[in-house]
XYZ file of C-alpha atoms in Angstrom:
681
model
C -86.922 8.737 -139.012
C -83.237 8.391 -138.334
C -83.586 10.854 -135.538
C -86.488 8.887 -134.075
C -84.459 5.724 -134.145
C -81.554 7.355 -132.414
C -83.908 8.635 -129.752
C -85.372 5.202 -129.164
C -81.875 3.644 -128.873
C -80.942 6.229 -126.246
C -84.143 5.520 -124.323
C -83.497 1.780 -124.347
C -79.958 2.331 -123.101
C -81.230 4.596 -120.343
C -83.919 2.108 -119.360
C -81.366 -0.688 -119.149
C -79.120 1.382 -116.914
C -82.054 2.278 -114.688
C -83.112 -1.371 -114.496
C -79.609 -2.394 -113.450
C -79.521 0.324 -110.839
C -82.915 -0.755 -109.486
C -81.800 -4.367 -109.422
C -78.608 -3.513 -107.606
C -80.621 -1.657 -104.957
C -83.412 -4.198 -104.545
C -81.218 -7.300 -104.606
C -79.684 -6.743 -101.142
C -83.092 -5.914 -99.783
C -84.493 -9.146 -101.090
C -81.443 -11.064 -99.880
C -81.606 -9.674 -96.337
C -85.357 -9.330 -96.047
C -86.565 -9.774 -92.449
C -83.079 -9.241 -90.826
C -82.788 -6.451 -88.235
C -80.510 -3.613 -89.194
C -78.374 -2.484 -86.258
C -76.588 0.834 -86.240
C -72.840 0.832 -85.676
C -71.230 3.219 -83.273
C -67.834 3.027 -84.923
C -65.750 1.155 -87.497
C -67.072 -2.344 -86.735
C -66.118 -4.250 -89.921
C -63.055 -6.397 -89.570
C -61.427 -9.240 -91.396
C -63.657 -11.683 -89.541
C -66.775 -9.849 -90.690
C -65.673 -9.549 -94.318
C -64.687 -13.211 -94.438
C -68.167 -14.606 -93.767
C -69.597 -17.349 -95.973
C -73.268 -17.547 -97.089
C -74.079 -20.001 -94.336
C -73.101 -17.390 -91.743
C -75.384 -14.837 -93.366
C -78.254 -17.298 -93.483
C -77.737 -18.161 -89.800
C -77.746 -14.488 -88.949
C -80.927 -14.025 -90.972
C -82.629 -16.834 -89.107
C -81.482 -15.497 -85.748
C -82.825 -12.076 -86.726
C -86.223 -13.568 -87.533
C -86.340 -15.220 -84.118
C -85.356 -11.979 -82.450
C -88.080 -10.155 -84.351
C -90.551 -12.701 -83.110
C -90.008 -11.460 -79.530
C -92.399 -8.784 -78.258
C -91.033 -5.287 -79.028
C -92.046 -2.329 -76.882
C -91.584 1.349 -77.239
C -88.065 2.618 -76.817
C -87.230 3.395 -73.249
C -84.351 5.879 -73.046
C -83.423 5.221 -69.420
C -81.484 1.937 -69.795
C -79.115 3.517 -72.297
C -77.514 5.700 -69.662
C -74.932 3.148 -68.589
C -73.438 2.771 -72.052
C -73.947 6.257 -73.429
C -70.920 7.659 -71.637
C -68.764 5.097 -73.372
C -70.248 5.393 -76.874
C -67.421 7.439 -78.301
C -64.736 5.145 -76.962
C -66.409 2.073 -78.472
C -65.724 3.410 -81.960
C -62.133 4.124 -81.095
C -61.662 0.582 -79.876
C -62.924 -0.953 -83.161
C -59.542 -1.905 -84.479
C -58.551 -3.693 -81.302
C -61.810 -5.569 -81.216
C -61.396 -6.544 -84.861
C -58.010 -8.070 -84.139
C -59.647 -10.209 -81.503
C -61.804 -11.694 -84.222
C -65.140 -10.062 -83.508
C -67.390 -7.182 -84.496
C -68.795 -4.927 -81.744
C -72.132 -3.282 -82.332
C -74.075 -1.006 -80.011
C -77.746 -1.623 -80.657
C -79.728 1.042 -78.845
C -77.193 0.953 -76.023
C -76.676 -2.892 -76.078
C -73.303 -4.467 -76.709
C -73.292 -7.304 -79.345
C -70.096 -8.959 -80.415
C -69.983 -11.399 -83.335
C -66.966 -13.582 -82.912
C -65.327 -15.707 -85.541
C -66.785 -18.949 -84.217
C -69.269 -20.955 -86.293
C -72.726 -19.562 -86.789
C -74.271 -22.860 -85.915
C -72.927 -22.917 -82.367
C -73.881 -19.268 -81.851
C -77.305 -19.867 -83.314
C -77.706 -22.805 -81.022
C -76.934 -20.732 -77.965
C -79.411 -18.088 -79.072
C -82.072 -20.719 -79.624
C -81.410 -22.239 -76.208
C -81.650 -18.858 -74.562
C -84.900 -18.022 -76.320
C -86.429 -21.387 -75.569
C -85.443 -21.046 -71.933
C -87.027 -17.608 -71.754
C -90.280 -18.701 -73.428
C -90.802 -22.103 -71.780
C -89.501 -21.516 -68.248
C -92.104 -20.576 -65.644
C -89.782 -20.500 -62.633
C -90.846 -18.402 -59.670
C -87.472 -16.633 -59.657
C -88.371 -14.731 -62.898
C -88.876 -10.989 -62.701
C -90.459 -8.712 -65.288
C -88.633 -5.650 -66.493
C -90.294 -2.332 -67.308
C -89.962 -2.881 -71.062
C -91.706 -6.255 -70.965
C -88.584 -8.448 -70.994
C -88.477 -11.336 -68.502
C -85.081 -12.144 -66.993
C -84.370 -14.756 -64.389
C -82.605 -13.832 -61.190
C -79.573 -15.917 -62.182
C -79.263 -14.081 -65.497
C -79.707 -10.716 -63.791
C -76.922 -11.514 -61.357
C -74.740 -12.625 -64.265
C -75.450 -9.438 -66.184
C -74.680 -7.354 -63.115
C -71.401 -9.159 -62.573
C -70.398 -8.823 -66.242
C -71.325 -5.172 -66.557
C -68.958 -4.160 -63.759
C -71.183 -1.204 -62.844
C -72.246 -0.022 -59.399
C -75.580 1.193 -58.236
C -76.411 4.848 -57.979
C -76.410 5.148 -54.237
C -74.057 5.345 -51.346
C -71.429 3.281 -53.176
C -71.575 5.610 -56.185
C -71.298 8.648 -53.974
C -68.316 7.161 -52.180
C -66.653 6.349 -55.485
C -67.109 9.899 -56.766
C -65.853 11.317 -53.502
C -62.840 9.026 -53.613
C -62.121 10.216 -57.170
C -62.018 13.819 -56.013
C -60.020 13.080 -52.931
C -57.462 11.326 -55.079
C -57.320 14.471 -57.243
C -57.103 12.474 -60.476
C -60.500 12.763 -62.093
C -59.244 13.034 -65.685
C -57.158 9.893 -65.394
C -60.130 8.161 -63.818
C -62.410 9.118 -66.724
C -59.951 7.835 -69.317
C -59.267 4.692 -67.304
C -62.989 4.183 -66.810
C -63.561 4.397 -70.575
C -60.888 1.786 -71.237
C -62.113 -0.441 -68.445
C -65.711 -0.206 -69.653
C -64.775 -1.081 -73.244
C -62.682 -4.014 -72.049
C -65.500 -5.212 -69.813
C -67.902 -4.997 -72.740
C -65.597 -7.036 -74.946
C -64.835 -9.675 -72.317
C -68.369 -10.108 -71.122
C -69.937 -10.320 -74.587
C -67.280 -12.692 -75.917
C -67.877 -15.101 -73.008
C -71.654 -14.908 -72.693
C -72.827 -13.276 -75.926
C -76.022 -15.293 -76.027
C -77.133 -14.159 -72.587
C -76.453 -10.525 -73.466
C -78.689 -10.466 -76.582
C -82.072 -9.609 -75.156
C -83.721 -7.165 -77.532
C -83.035 -5.501 -80.893
C -84.206 -2.088 -79.808
C -83.608 -2.022 -76.021
C -80.518 -2.164 -73.815
C -80.981 -2.522 -70.072
C -78.476 -2.782 -67.219
C -80.094 -3.300 -63.829
C -77.183 -1.493 -62.065
C -76.619 1.305 -64.541
C -75.705 4.642 -62.863
C -75.410 8.262 -64.029
C -71.886 8.782 -62.767
C -71.214 11.784 -64.967
C -74.112 13.683 -63.408
C -72.816 12.748 -59.952
C -69.390 14.086 -60.886
C -70.896 17.328 -62.179
C -72.985 17.818 -59.063
C -70.024 17.096 -56.816
C -67.900 19.600 -58.711
C -70.642 22.197 -58.443
C -70.933 21.614 -54.703
C -67.190 21.995 -54.171
C -67.142 25.108 -56.323
C -69.851 26.703 -54.182
C -67.804 25.979 -51.074
C -64.654 27.486 -52.556
C -66.493 30.553 -53.818
C -67.363 31.421 -50.238
C -63.834 32.008 -48.976
C -61.897 32.950 -52.108
C -62.945 36.632 -52.230
C -61.754 37.196 -48.661
C -58.270 36.091 -49.686
C -58.005 38.297 -52.759
C -58.073 35.467 -55.331
C -60.272 37.454 -57.699
C -58.825 35.766 -60.801
C -59.793 32.364 -59.455
C -63.245 33.641 -58.547
C -63.965 34.891 -62.062
C -62.760 31.680 -63.700
C -64.607 29.526 -61.182
C -67.874 31.374 -61.719
C -67.542 30.844 -65.462
C -66.973 27.110 -64.993
C -69.921 26.934 -62.620
C -72.171 28.460 -65.267
C -70.979 25.856 -67.769
C -71.752 23.023 -65.336
C -75.145 24.470 -64.457
C -76.028 24.759 -68.141
C -74.968 21.157 -68.739
C -77.093 19.958 -65.811
C -80.098 22.087 -66.761
C -83.065 19.760 -67.290
C -80.807 16.694 -67.342
C -81.594 13.553 -65.367
C -79.472 10.920 -67.140
C -76.017 10.867 -68.638
C -77.118 10.437 -72.245
C -78.946 13.764 -72.134
C -75.727 15.609 -71.348
C -74.027 17.582 -74.131
C -71.252 15.944 -76.103
C -68.560 18.203 -74.678
C -69.457 17.422 -71.081
C -66.143 15.642 -70.440
C -64.289 18.723 -71.593
C -66.282 20.803 -69.119
C -65.581 18.302 -66.364
C -61.861 18.442 -67.035
C -61.892 22.238 -67.170
C -63.769 22.463 -63.880
C -61.529 19.877 -62.240
C -58.489 21.837 -63.383
C -59.641 25.061 -61.746
C -60.756 23.196 -58.614
C -57.350 21.526 -58.371
C -55.638 24.900 -58.630
C -57.895 26.366 -55.967
C -57.326 23.341 -53.749
C -53.584 23.793 -54.093
C -53.903 27.475 -53.229
C -56.161 26.627 -50.301
C -53.808 23.898 -49.074
C -50.847 26.216 -49.477
C -52.710 28.905 -47.516
C -53.608 26.386 -44.819
C -50.008 25.225 -44.651
C -48.839 28.829 -44.537
C -51.326 29.592 -41.762
C -50.143 26.556 -39.800
C -46.550 27.607 -40.273
C -47.318 31.187 -39.270
C -49.207 29.977 -36.213
C -46.279 27.757 -35.298
C -43.888 30.669 -35.753
C -46.193 32.930 -33.765
C -46.378 30.391 -30.956
C -42.599 30.008 -31.000
C -42.158 33.800 -31.091
C -44.532 34.254 -28.178
C -42.602 31.672 -26.188
C -39.352 33.388 -27.073
C -40.844 36.763 -26.165
C -42.008 35.430 -22.818
C -38.592 33.896 -22.202
C -36.894 37.155 -23.174
C -39.234 39.100 -20.894
C -38.353 36.825 -18.017
C -34.670 37.213 -18.767
C -35.074 40.983 -19.061
C -36.938 41.102 -15.746
C -34.283 38.982 -14.134
C -31.525 41.158 -15.576
C -33.346 44.299 -14.427
C -33.655 42.875 -10.916
C -29.981 42.062 -10.856
C -29.100 45.480 -12.273
C -31.355 47.194 -9.744
C -30.001 45.400 -6.703
C -26.377 45.033 -7.702
C -23.985 47.860 -6.946
C -22.816 49.593 -10.146
C -19.100 49.705 -10.758
C -18.915 53.492 -10.455
C -20.676 53.522 -7.081
C -18.480 50.679 -5.910
C -15.486 52.757 -6.943
C -16.792 55.686 -4.926
C -17.289 53.536 -1.833
C -13.755 52.112 -2.121
C -12.185 55.552 -2.560
C -14.036 56.908 0.468
C -13.190 53.875 2.598
C -9.529 54.121 1.657
C -9.532 57.854 2.428
C -11.193 57.267 5.793
C -8.622 54.752 7.009
C -5.576 56.460 5.496
C -6.458 59.964 6.636
C -4.175 61.328 9.302
C -6.784 63.663 10.622
C -7.890 62.909 14.120
C -11.061 64.941 13.719
C -13.466 62.266 12.533
C -16.471 63.436 14.506
C -19.548 65.235 13.263
C -20.563 68.632 14.594
C -23.786 69.393 16.466
C -23.799 66.057 18.304
C -25.863 67.660 21.062
C -28.859 67.800 18.720
C -29.068 64.044 18.183
C -31.465 63.385 21.077
C -33.350 66.689 21.123
C -37.078 65.771 20.684
C -37.951 69.327 19.653
C -36.000 69.038 16.373
C -36.977 67.322 13.108
C -35.368 63.904 13.075
C -34.932 61.726 9.967
C -34.222 58.003 9.955
C -32.364 56.785 6.879
C -31.187 53.157 6.563
C -28.967 52.695 3.508
C -25.787 51.155 2.130
C -25.688 53.539 -0.895
C -23.477 56.535 -0.178
C -24.488 58.646 -3.173
C -28.228 57.995 -2.691
C -28.011 58.957 0.994
C -26.153 62.122 0.049
C -28.965 63.137 -2.373
C -31.614 62.648 0.332
C -29.718 64.842 2.789
C -28.807 67.509 0.214
C -32.301 67.796 -1.287
C -33.875 68.012 2.198
C -31.582 70.752 3.446
C -31.763 72.797 0.232
C -35.541 73.122 0.617
C -35.583 73.401 4.414
C -36.535 76.827 5.750
C -34.544 76.182 8.930
C -31.760 73.678 8.146
C -30.482 73.918 11.707
C -33.661 72.237 12.980
C -33.041 69.041 11.005
C -31.174 66.013 12.292
C -30.272 62.995 10.112
C -29.738 59.557 11.583
C -28.101 57.260 9.050
C -27.684 53.555 9.762
C -25.640 51.378 7.407
C -23.859 48.035 7.419
C -20.303 47.325 8.465
C -19.055 47.200 4.879
C -20.159 50.745 4.004
C -19.743 52.359 7.410
C -16.355 53.985 6.715
C -17.393 55.256 3.271
C -20.626 56.752 4.615
C -18.853 58.546 7.456
C -16.076 59.814 5.165
C -18.532 61.319 2.696
C -20.377 63.371 5.286
C -17.156 64.314 7.060
C -15.816 65.667 3.761
C -19.186 67.203 2.843
C -20.809 68.241 6.140
C -24.431 69.436 5.995
C -24.903 73.131 6.547
C -25.992 73.744 10.186
C -27.712 70.354 10.305
C -26.728 67.540 12.598
C -25.864 64.119 11.205
C -25.207 60.740 12.771
C -23.820 57.633 11.057
C -24.151 54.272 12.781
C -23.711 50.632 11.876
C -26.001 47.728 12.721
C -23.351 46.017 14.805
C -23.614 48.837 17.345
C -27.143 47.678 18.267
C -26.163 44.877 20.567
C -29.712 44.443 21.768
C -30.740 43.406 18.209
C -30.087 39.674 18.199
C -31.896 36.473 17.260
C -33.171 35.913 20.766
C -35.002 39.224 20.652
C -35.936 39.532 17.000
C -37.778 36.645 15.308
C -36.984 38.042 11.890
C -33.268 38.034 12.624
C -33.533 34.417 13.694
C -35.423 33.555 10.534
C -33.003 35.381 8.260
C -30.157 33.284 9.633
C -32.048 29.996 9.210
C -31.206 27.505 6.494
C -34.835 27.476 5.396
C -34.749 31.196 4.588
C -31.446 30.906 2.749
C -32.796 28.071 0.637
C -36.049 29.938 0.075
C -34.379 33.072 -1.270
C -31.249 31.734 -2.899
C -31.399 28.028 -3.712
C -34.302 27.996 -6.129
C -34.804 24.741 -8.128
C -32.069 24.310 -10.723
C -31.169 27.981 -10.255
C -33.222 28.958 -13.307
C -33.524 32.643 -14.222
C -37.230 32.166 -14.945
C -37.836 31.876 -11.217
C -39.030 35.040 -9.512
C -35.848 37.139 -9.292
C -37.236 39.015 -6.309
C -36.486 35.946 -4.214
C -32.795 36.481 -4.933
C -32.720 40.055 -3.712
C -30.035 40.363 -1.005
C -32.006 42.988 0.900
C -34.467 40.338 2.087
C -31.660 38.667 4.011
C -30.401 41.937 5.449
C -31.580 43.166 8.797
C -30.972 46.672 7.447
C -34.259 46.333 5.603
C -36.133 45.451 8.800
C -34.755 48.175 11.080
C -37.822 50.325 10.388
C -39.763 48.117 12.809
C -37.325 48.933 15.657
C -37.432 52.722 15.583
C -38.404 53.137 19.277
C -35.459 50.945 20.295
C -33.033 52.797 18.014
C -34.231 56.255 19.146
C -35.332 55.756 22.754
C -35.459 59.502 23.564
C -37.338 60.715 20.498
C -41.097 61.221 20.192
C -41.439 61.497 16.424
C -39.235 60.510 13.513
C -39.660 60.766 9.755
C -38.596 57.546 8.088
C -37.271 58.017 4.515
C -35.939 55.620 1.885
C -32.682 56.331 0.083
C -34.421 56.452 -3.352
C -36.412 59.618 -2.672
C -35.804 63.256 -3.548
C -37.174 66.041 -1.351
C -38.546 69.043 -3.255
C -40.241 71.039 -0.481
C -39.769 71.910 3.140
C -40.897 68.931 5.221
C -41.110 70.768 8.551
C -44.960 70.914 8.540
C -45.088 67.112 8.835
C -44.018 67.287 12.506
C -47.078 69.349 13.314
C -49.586 66.915 11.757
C -52.017 65.461 14.279
C -52.032 61.681 13.790
C -55.189 61.315 15.944
C -53.732 58.547 18.045
C -52.350 56.626 15.068
C -48.785 55.396 14.992
C -48.067 55.696 11.286
C -48.787 58.539 8.864
C -48.466 57.685 5.162
C -49.918 58.352 1.742
C -52.451 55.674 0.875
C -52.362 54.006 -2.528
C -56.047 53.372 -3.174
C -55.667 54.557 -6.761
C -53.347 51.650 -7.522
C -55.170 48.339 -7.912
C -52.068 46.291 -7.169
C -51.594 48.104 -3.836
C -54.677 46.542 -2.254
C -54.205 44.163 0.642
C -55.013 41.061 -1.409
C -52.004 41.789 -3.636
C -49.612 41.357 -0.734
C -51.259 38.964 1.706
C -52.388 35.377 1.315
C -56.141 35.546 1.915
C -56.501 31.809 1.418
C -55.002 31.523 4.871
C -57.811 31.698 7.457
C -55.683 33.773 9.825
C -55.315 36.519 7.216
C -58.877 36.234 5.888
C -60.360 36.560 9.374
C -58.284 39.542 10.448
C -58.004 41.797 7.367
C -60.076 43.191 4.508
C -58.786 42.044 1.159
C -59.965 45.279 -0.529
C -58.414 47.627 2.009
C -56.070 50.290 0.674
C -52.373 49.831 1.104
C -50.031 52.655 1.894
C -46.562 53.648 0.801
C -43.348 53.021 2.629
C -40.606 55.541 1.828
C -41.766 58.658 3.634
C -43.593 57.857 6.872
C -44.087 59.864 10.016
C -44.008 57.596 13.092
C -45.261 58.630 16.514
C -42.782 56.758 18.699
C -44.577 57.636 21.915
C -47.782 56.029 20.694
C -45.746 53.152 19.299
C -44.367 52.397 22.725
C -47.734 52.778 24.394
C -49.431 50.303 22.009
C -46.402 47.980 21.940
C -46.392 47.802 18.134
C -43.053 45.971 18.143
C -44.719 43.000 19.843
C -47.413 43.035 17.153
C -44.702 42.909 14.528
C -42.991 40.011 16.274
C -46.266 38.082 16.452
C -46.908 38.306 12.722
C -43.323 37.460 11.882
C -43.560 34.306 13.972
C -46.811 33.351 12.237
C -45.095 33.825 8.895
C -42.054 31.705 9.708
C -42.642 29.443 6.680
C -43.769 32.258 4.386
C -47.416 31.168 4.320
C -48.920 34.601 5.057
C -46.816 36.656 2.651
C -43.802 35.958 0.514
C -41.272 38.716 0.931
C -40.641 42.397 1.539
C -41.349 44.715 4.437
C -44.541 46.329 3.105
C -46.765 43.259 3.840
C -45.298 43.118 7.332
C -46.032 46.840 7.721
C -49.615 46.394 6.495
C -50.423 43.783 9.156
C -48.431 45.545 11.883
C -50.041 48.957 11.408
C -53.510 47.666 10.480
C -56.104 50.311 11.514
C -53.209 52.350 12.901
C -52.248 54.450 9.855
C -53.191 58.089 9.329
C -53.608 59.082 5.644
C -51.478 61.994 4.453
C -52.368 64.192 1.528
C -51.195 62.701 -1.750
C -49.151 65.786 -2.605
C -46.691 64.874 0.123
C -45.485 61.709 -1.549
C -45.478 60.847 -5.295
C -44.703 57.241 -6.193
C -43.783 55.418 -9.371
C -40.723 57.148 -10.849
C -38.849 53.859 -10.723
C -41.274 51.944 -12.943
C -43.919 54.270 -14.442
C -43.092 55.823 -17.783
C -45.954 58.288 -17.979
C -45.946 60.208 -14.698
C -47.436 63.653 -15.173
C -44.634 66.262 -15.041
C -46.995 68.671 -13.272
C -47.516 66.136 -10.481
C -43.768 65.720 -10.170
C -43.224 69.453 -9.824
C -45.935 69.832 -7.174
C -44.994 66.804 -5.044
C -43.096 67.413 -1.806
C -41.279 64.094 -2.144
C -40.798 62.048 -5.309
C -40.059 58.376 -4.904
C -38.103 56.219 -7.382
C -39.677 53.038 -6.081
C -39.154 50.192 -8.503
C -36.131 48.782 -10.281
C -35.295 51.764 -12.481
C -33.295 53.767 -9.980
C -31.907 57.116 -11.153
C -28.285 56.156 -10.384
C -28.521 53.091 -12.628
C -28.028 52.980 -16.369
C -31.420 51.274 -16.666
C -33.082 54.227 -14.953
C -35.636 56.263 -16.881
C -33.769 59.207 -18.459
C -36.822 61.493 -18.360
C -36.818 61.414 -14.540
C -33.083 61.299 -13.892
C -32.611 65.060 -13.855
C -34.832 65.440 -10.776
C -32.302 63.331 -8.879
C -28.986 64.239 -10.506
C -29.301 67.985 -9.828
C -28.581 67.256 -6.168
C -25.309 65.456 -6.926
C -22.057 67.416 -6.862
C -20.414 66.046 -10.018
C -17.418 68.371 -9.456
C -16.354 66.386 -6.439
C -12.907 64.828 -6.920
C -13.935 61.279 -6.034
C -17.037 61.463 -8.276
C -14.941 62.608 -11.233
C -12.328 59.925 -10.623
C -15.022 57.216 -10.598
C -16.557 58.591 -13.837
C -19.930 59.304 -12.296
C -21.773 61.673 -14.574
C -25.377 62.790 -15.106
């Protein structure tokens, strides 16, 4: 019995405890029956909320009943997109909102703030809003998709308070501006703060107008900016992925591909922001970080490319300037008399005038006008070069006694030239040395070219170039173009009135075979015999003559082959018969102002001997040793005459060493004057 009583006492105690527990659970339910329960997105209770009196709770209960009386539709997830991206930050801002005296709740994406003002005034505003919505039948009302009716004025107010932009061109521009600024992370954080502040300000000012439904939140201008950001990042990543592999940024490529997969997974099947994963902002920041790095690399590469292009352009300009200076220096070096050769000329001149010998005449003077012999015409002011021509010709001549050399020089080098050949007379061959001043018939009244060379126009044309810049064509400053010595080749019949044929040679040639067979060549009525230069493109007529001039275009063929001056057989008898000198004078007069050709004697020879030149076999005359660097050695060995035409003469330091030996082997370096002037191979 005692045990049964103890059992009953325990049961009564247990029942009492259970009853109290049930009462404690059911009492709040009975107290708050009919009030909507709104979920909180963060710590929303503050001192203002805890300090409510029963009248506040009753007012809230009544407001909840009125809210429940409104038509409630099914939950539409779309309107929540505008606030979903800020849901996490709302909870973090709870403390700040509490200090402002209100409680912030997010009810299905809506923002509701309960301020510390009296419940009566708030309840009154709610009642006024509801009455206005129910009773007003204004034509400006519009119906929302969830069944709520909002006037146009309220919609404009909500749009203004929400601070959001439409998903459209403005949204696209804003996203693009974010990326251009390169500060997406700061923008996201700032956007969260700004959104929370806008929520607080707008709900505190117009809280009644913002309470529209207990289970629906709608913003007419809500936009899925996060999805736009993700898509923009993905688009930029695809652009970068196209050029990164070509630049060797394989580390960036691997990392970028991984971030692209993360973004694609986040966007998979997603149409609104709230469907994105929770760590989407982390993915955005990670992607933006790698894109920023790639952009920096790309910008650095672009800057480097610009700098390299600038340097390349500057280098090319410098190279062109250096080439012009080198060409100018080469022209000067080619036409100026080297110090050693000048020394030789001075020594010979001094020896000629100080010598006590009265025998200053050359032997075999009776051969000078014999037309049966082989006569050479050499016009030069270079003693050593003239000596090589004579020596190389006589060494290879089968009958040296049949050869006669007529050398014409200027007054300055006349004594040196005579002294050299007096001290080194040719074996059995006749030699004659003359100066231009001896040709009294050659004056400006007879020769148009001599008149032109003395004119101020010609001096200005060749010497007084604008500002005297070295980038001007240095050929214009060549002294030979103002020397009649260079034009004597057009007066051979006047210089040698008793000769029928003469072989004209330049002083920069070397003879390697007997040239006697040239006097037996039948020129077939032509005046000039020369090796044509059809193989050289720049030796065509249009390279020398101005075919834009109608006089030239009408008379000559622009594609006709030129021919080489330097070793030419001239039939003086035919020259006189055809009066070729008059032809030369005609063209020189036509070219008084240098409109037909610029300079040199080859263009004048081309027009003077047009259709009057007999082509010699190419083996007689090999050109190019003064500018070509790849002349075939076999061709050099087989050529009868090799010609150092160009600026790289063999007696100059700038001459091509590989060809110098063909010339230097005909120089007697044991001669006393040559040793004293330090002339060496």
